[in-house]
Amino acid sequence: MDKQSEQISKSKKSVPLSGYVVLALALVIFSGVLANAHGWLSAFDFDTLCGKFGTMKDAGKANFAGMGGAGAKDGFLFAFGLLPSVMLAMGLIEVVEHFGGLNAAQKILSPILRPLLGIPGITGIALVSSLQSTDAGAGMTRVLYDNGEINEKEKMIFSAFQFTAGGTITNYLSSGSALFAFLTVPMSTPLVVLFIMKIFGANVMRLYVNKLCKKELGA
């Protein structure tokens, strides 16, 4: 029995080559580096895969939710609009996990993420995804937590990282582009500051749970 357990443990730790290939592919898909690609390369971008809803009447004024909505019904349609990206993200993470991509991420990224944020490397794909889509990052984090890959403390720290400037790259390059003309520093500078503050926020939460939540989290 002990020998079988040892074999199972060994098989879990070994990462096949396919794991690294799938990990690299997942990082490309969720990072958004091919967001402006054309042709078949665009199929490797998460936002392109998510697609978009059609519009009603005037495309400049109304989308699938219509115009003038309010209250719970309008909120429901907003939440309904999040479902495709969350479902796609959770489906992709299952495929990545099947081919050993998460184990590869854990092996490669743990030496970086553990000292930097106090979270395991297996969160690497969710972290990269959260920079492009808050919904996808949140969905993946829940999968990792439900599967026991991260504990409550790590979930709180990782959530704090994602909460600060969620969807950083997407929002910066879309909403923030209106301010680019007024910048007196290189365009990359505010983005670097955002990343630094995300790491700072996560470490504030890390300090909080380490100092004040030991009893509640069983640490």
CSV table of C-alpha atoms in Angstrom, one decimal:
chain,number,residue,atom,x,y,z
A,1,MET,CA,0.0,0.0,0.0
A,2,ASP,CA,2.9,2.3,0.9
A,3,LYS,CA,4.6,1.5,-2.4
A,4,GLN,CA,1.4,2.3,-4.3
A,5,SER,CA,1.1,5.6,-2.5
A,6,GLU,CA,4.7,6.3,-3.3
A,7,GLN,CA,4.2,5.6,-7.0
A,8,ILE,CA,1.1,7.8,-7.1
A,9,SER,CA,3.0,10.6,-5.4
A,10,LYS,CA,5.9,10.2,-7.8
A,11,SER,CA,3.6,10.3,-10.8
A,12,LYS,CA,2.0,13.5,-9.6
A,13,LYS,CA,5.3,15.2,-9.2
A,14,SER,CA,6.7,14.3,-12.6
A,15,VAL,CA,5.7,16.7,-15.4
A,16,PRO,CA,5.5,15.3,-18.9
A,17,LEU,CA,6.8,17.4,-21.9
A,18,SER,CA,3.1,17.9,-22.9
A,19,GLY,CA,2.6,19.8,-19.6
A,20,TYR,CA,5.2,22.4,-20.5
A,21,VAL,CA,3.8,22.7,-24.1
A,22,VAL,CA,0.3,23.2,-22.8
A,23,LEU,CA,1.4,25.6,-20.2
A,24,ALA,CA,3.2,27.8,-22.8
A,25,LEU,CA,0.1,27.7,-25.0
A,26,ALA,CA,-2.2,28.6,-22.1
A,27,LEU,CA,0.1,31.6,-21.1
A,28,VAL,CA,-0.1,32.8,-24.7
A,29,ILE,CA,-3.9,32.5,-24.8
A,30,PHE,CA,-4.5,34.2,-21.5
A,31,SER,CA,-1.8,36.9,-21.8
A,32,GLY,CA,-3.4,38.7,-24.7
A,33,VAL,CA,-0.1,39.0,-26.6
A,34,LEU,CA,-2.0,37.9,-29.7
A,35,ALA,CA,-4.9,40.3,-29.2
A,36,ASN,CA,-4.2,42.2,-32.4
A,37,ALA,CA,-3.1,39.2,-34.4
A,38,HIS,CA,-4.8,38.4,-37.7
A,39,GLY,CA,-5.7,35.1,-39.4
A,40,TRP,CA,-5.3,31.8,-37.6
A,41,LEU,CA,-3.1,33.3,-34.9
A,42,SER,CA,-6.0,35.2,-33.5
A,43,ALA,CA,-7.5,31.9,-32.4
A,44,PHE,CA,-4.9,31.8,-29.7
A,45,ASP,CA,-6.2,34.9,-27.9
A,46,PHE,CA,-8.7,34.5,-25.0
A,47,ASP,CA,-10.8,37.6,-25.9
A,48,THR,CA,-11.0,36.5,-29.5
A,49,LEU,CA,-12.2,33.1,-28.4
A,50,CYS,CA,-14.8,34.6,-26.1
A,51,GLY,CA,-16.1,36.7,-29.1
A,52,LYS,CA,-18.8,39.2,-28.5
A,53,PHE,CA,-22.6,39.5,-28.4
A,54,GLY,CA,-24.4,40.9,-31.4
A,55,THR,CA,-26.0,44.3,-31.2
A,56,MET,CA,-29.6,45.5,-31.6
A,57,LYS,CA,-30.6,48.3,-33.8
A,58,ASP,CA,-28.1,51.1,-33.4
A,59,ALA,CA,-24.7,49.4,-32.7
A,60,GLY,CA,-23.4,52.6,-31.2
A,61,LYS,CA,-26.1,52.8,-28.5
A,62,ALA,CA,-27.5,49.3,-27.7
A,63,ASN,CA,-26.1,45.9,-27.2
A,64,PHE,CA,-27.8,42.6,-26.5
A,65,ALA,CA,-29.0,44.0,-23.1
A,66,GLY,CA,-30.9,46.8,-24.8
A,67,MET,CA,-31.1,50.4,-23.7
A,68,GLY,CA,-32.6,52.0,-20.6
A,69,GLY,CA,-32.5,48.9,-18.4
A,70,ALA,CA,-32.4,49.1,-14.6
A,71,GLY,CA,-32.6,47.2,-11.4
A,72,ALA,CA,-32.3,43.4,-11.0
A,73,LYS,CA,-33.2,42.6,-14.6
A,74,ASP,CA,-30.5,44.9,-16.0
A,75,GLY,CA,-28.1,43.4,-13.4
A,76,PHE,CA,-29.0,39.9,-14.6
A,77,LEU,CA,-28.2,40.7,-18.2
A,78,PHE,CA,-24.9,42.1,-17.1
A,79,ALA,CA,-24.1,39.0,-15.1
A,80,PHE,CA,-25.3,36.9,-18.0
A,81,GLY,CA,-22.7,38.6,-20.2
A,82,LEU,CA,-19.9,37.3,-17.9
A,83,LEU,CA,-20.9,33.7,-18.3
A,84,PRO,CA,-19.2,32.9,-21.6
A,85,SER,CA,-15.7,34.1,-20.5
A,86,VAL,CA,-16.0,32.4,-17.1
A,87,MET,CA,-17.2,29.1,-18.7
A,88,LEU,CA,-14.5,29.2,-21.4
A,89,ALA,CA,-11.8,29.9,-18.8
A,90,MET,CA,-12.9,27.1,-16.6
A,91,GLY,CA,-13.1,24.7,-19.5
A,92,LEU,CA,-9.6,25.7,-20.7
A,93,ILE,CA,-8.1,25.3,-17.2
A,94,GLU,CA,-9.5,21.7,-17.1
A,95,VAL,CA,-7.8,20.9,-20.4
A,96,VAL,CA,-4.5,22.5,-19.2
A,97,GLU,CA,-4.8,20.4,-16.0
A,98,HIS,CA,-5.4,17.2,-17.9
A,99,PHE,CA,-2.2,17.6,-19.9
A,100,GLY,CA,-0.1,18.4,-16.8
A,101,GLY,CA,0.1,22.2,-17.5
A,102,LEU,CA,-0.7,23.1,-13.9
A,103,ASN,CA,2.0,20.9,-12.6
A,104,ALA,CA,4.4,22.5,-15.0
A,105,ALA,CA,3.3,25.9,-13.8
A,106,GLN,CA,3.8,24.9,-10.2
A,107,LYS,CA,7.3,23.7,-10.9
A,108,ILE,CA,8.4,26.7,-12.9
A,109,LEU,CA,6.6,29.5,-11.1
A,110,SER,CA,6.7,28.5,-7.4
A,111,PRO,CA,10.3,29.8,-6.9
A,112,ILE,CA,9.0,33.2,-8.1
A,113,LEU,CA,5.5,33.5,-6.8
A,114,ARG,CA,6.1,31.9,-3.4
A,115,PRO,CA,8.6,34.5,-2.1
A,116,LEU,CA,7.0,37.4,-4.1
A,117,LEU,CA,3.3,36.8,-3.1
A,118,GLY,CA,3.2,33.7,-0.8
A,119,ILE,CA,1.2,31.7,-3.3
A,120,PRO,CA,2.1,28.5,-5.2
A,121,GLY,CA,3.2,28.5,-8.8
A,122,ILE,CA,0.1,26.5,-9.8
A,123,THR,CA,-1.8,29.9,-9.7
A,124,GLY,CA,0.4,31.2,-12.6
A,125,ILE,CA,-2.1,30.6,-15.3
A,126,ALA,CA,-4.9,32.2,-13.3
A,127,LEU,CA,-2.6,35.1,-12.5
A,128,VAL,CA,-1.7,35.7,-16.2
A,129,SER,CA,-5.4,35.3,-17.1
A,130,SER,CA,-6.5,37.9,-14.4
A,131,LEU,CA,-4.4,40.5,-16.1
A,132,GLN,CA,-6.5,40.2,-19.2
A,133,SER,CA,-9.9,39.2,-17.8
A,134,THR,CA,-11.2,39.6,-14.2
A,135,ASP,CA,-13.9,37.0,-14.8
A,136,ALA,CA,-11.6,34.3,-16.1
A,137,GLY,CA,-9.1,34.9,-13.2
A,138,ALA,CA,-11.8,34.7,-10.6
A,139,GLY,CA,-13.3,31.5,-12.2
A,140,MET,CA,-9.9,29.8,-12.3
A,141,THR,CA,-9.1,30.8,-8.7
A,142,ARG,CA,-12.4,29.1,-7.6
A,143,VAL,CA,-11.4,26.0,-9.5
A,144,LEU,CA,-8.0,25.9,-7.8
A,145,TYR,CA,-9.6,26.4,-4.4
A,146,ASP,CA,-12.4,23.8,-4.9
A,147,ASN,CA,-9.8,21.3,-6.1
A,148,GLY,CA,-7.7,21.9,-2.9
A,149,GLU,CA,-4.7,23.3,-4.9
A,150,ILE,CA,-4.7,26.5,-2.8
A,151,ASN,CA,-5.8,27.0,0.8
A,152,GLU,CA,-7.9,29.8,2.3
A,153,LYS,CA,-4.9,32.0,3.1
A,154,GLU,CA,-3.5,31.7,-0.4
A,155,LYS,CA,-6.9,32.4,-1.8
A,156,MET,CA,-7.2,35.6,0.2
A,157,ILE,CA,-3.8,36.8,-0.9
A,158,PHE,CA,-4.4,35.9,-4.5
A,159,SER,CA,-7.8,37.6,-4.5
A,160,ALA,CA,-6.2,40.8,-3.1
A,161,PHE,CA,-3.7,40.7,-6.0
A,162,GLN,CA,-6.5,40.3,-8.6
A,163,PHE,CA,-8.8,42.9,-6.9
A,164,THR,CA,-6.3,45.7,-7.3
A,165,ALA,CA,-6.5,47.0,-10.9
A,166,GLY,CA,-8.3,43.9,-12.1
A,167,GLY,CA,-7.9,43.1,-15.8
A,168,THR,CA,-4.8,45.3,-15.7
A,169,ILE,CA,-3.6,45.0,-19.3
A,170,THR,CA,-7.0,45.0,-21.0
A,171,ASN,CA,-8.3,48.0,-19.0
A,172,TYR,CA,-5.1,49.9,-19.3
A,173,LEU,CA,-4.8,49.5,-23.0
A,174,SER,CA,-8.6,50.2,-23.6
A,175,SER,CA,-10.0,52.6,-21.1
A,176,GLY,CA,-6.6,54.1,-20.3
A,177,SER,CA,-5.7,54.8,-23.9
A,178,ALA,CA,-7.8,58.0,-23.7
A,179,LEU,CA,-5.2,59.4,-21.4
A,180,PHE,CA,-2.1,58.3,-23.3
A,181,ALA,CA,-1.9,61.7,-25.1
A,182,PHE,CA,-1.5,63.5,-21.8
A,183,LEU,CA,1.2,61.3,-20.3
A,184,THR,CA,4.5,63.0,-19.6
A,185,VAL,CA,6.2,59.7,-18.9
A,186,PRO,CA,6.7,56.6,-21.1
A,187,MET,CA,3.4,54.7,-21.6
A,188,SER,CA,4.9,51.7,-19.8
A,189,THR,CA,5.6,53.6,-16.6
A,190,PRO,CA,2.0,53.7,-15.3
A,191,LEU,CA,1.7,50.0,-16.1
A,192,VAL,CA,4.7,49.2,-14.1
A,193,VAL,CA,3.3,51.2,-11.2
A,194,LEU,CA,0.1,49.3,-11.4
A,195,PHE,CA,2.0,46.0,-11.2
A,196,ILE,CA,4.0,47.2,-8.2
A,197,MET,CA,0.9,48.3,-6.4
A,198,LYS,CA,-0.9,45.0,-7.1
A,199,ILE,CA,2.1,43.2,-5.6
A,200,PHE,CA,2.1,45.7,-2.7
A,201,GLY,CA,-1.7,45.2,-2.1
A,202,ALA,CA,-1.3,41.4,-2.1
A,203,ASN,CA,1.5,41.6,0.4
A,204,VAL,CA,-0.5,43.8,2.7
A,205,MET,CA,-3.2,41.1,2.7
A,206,ARG,CA,-0.4,38.5,3.2
A,207,LEU,CA,0.8,40.4,6.3
A,208,TYR,CA,-2.7,40.7,7.6
A,209,VAL,CA,-3.6,37.0,7.3
A,210,ASN,CA,-0.2,36.0,8.8
A,211,LYS,CA,-0.5,38.4,11.8
A,212,LEU,CA,-4.2,38.6,12.5
A,213,CYS,CA,-5.9,35.6,11.0
A,214,LYS,CA,-3.7,32.7,12.2
A,215,LYS,CA,-6.4,31.3,14.4
A,216,GLU,CA,-9.3,31.7,11.9
A,217,LEU,CA,-7.3,30.1,9.1
A,218,GLY,CA,-5.6,27.4,11.3
A,219,ALA,CA,-2.2,28.7,10.3
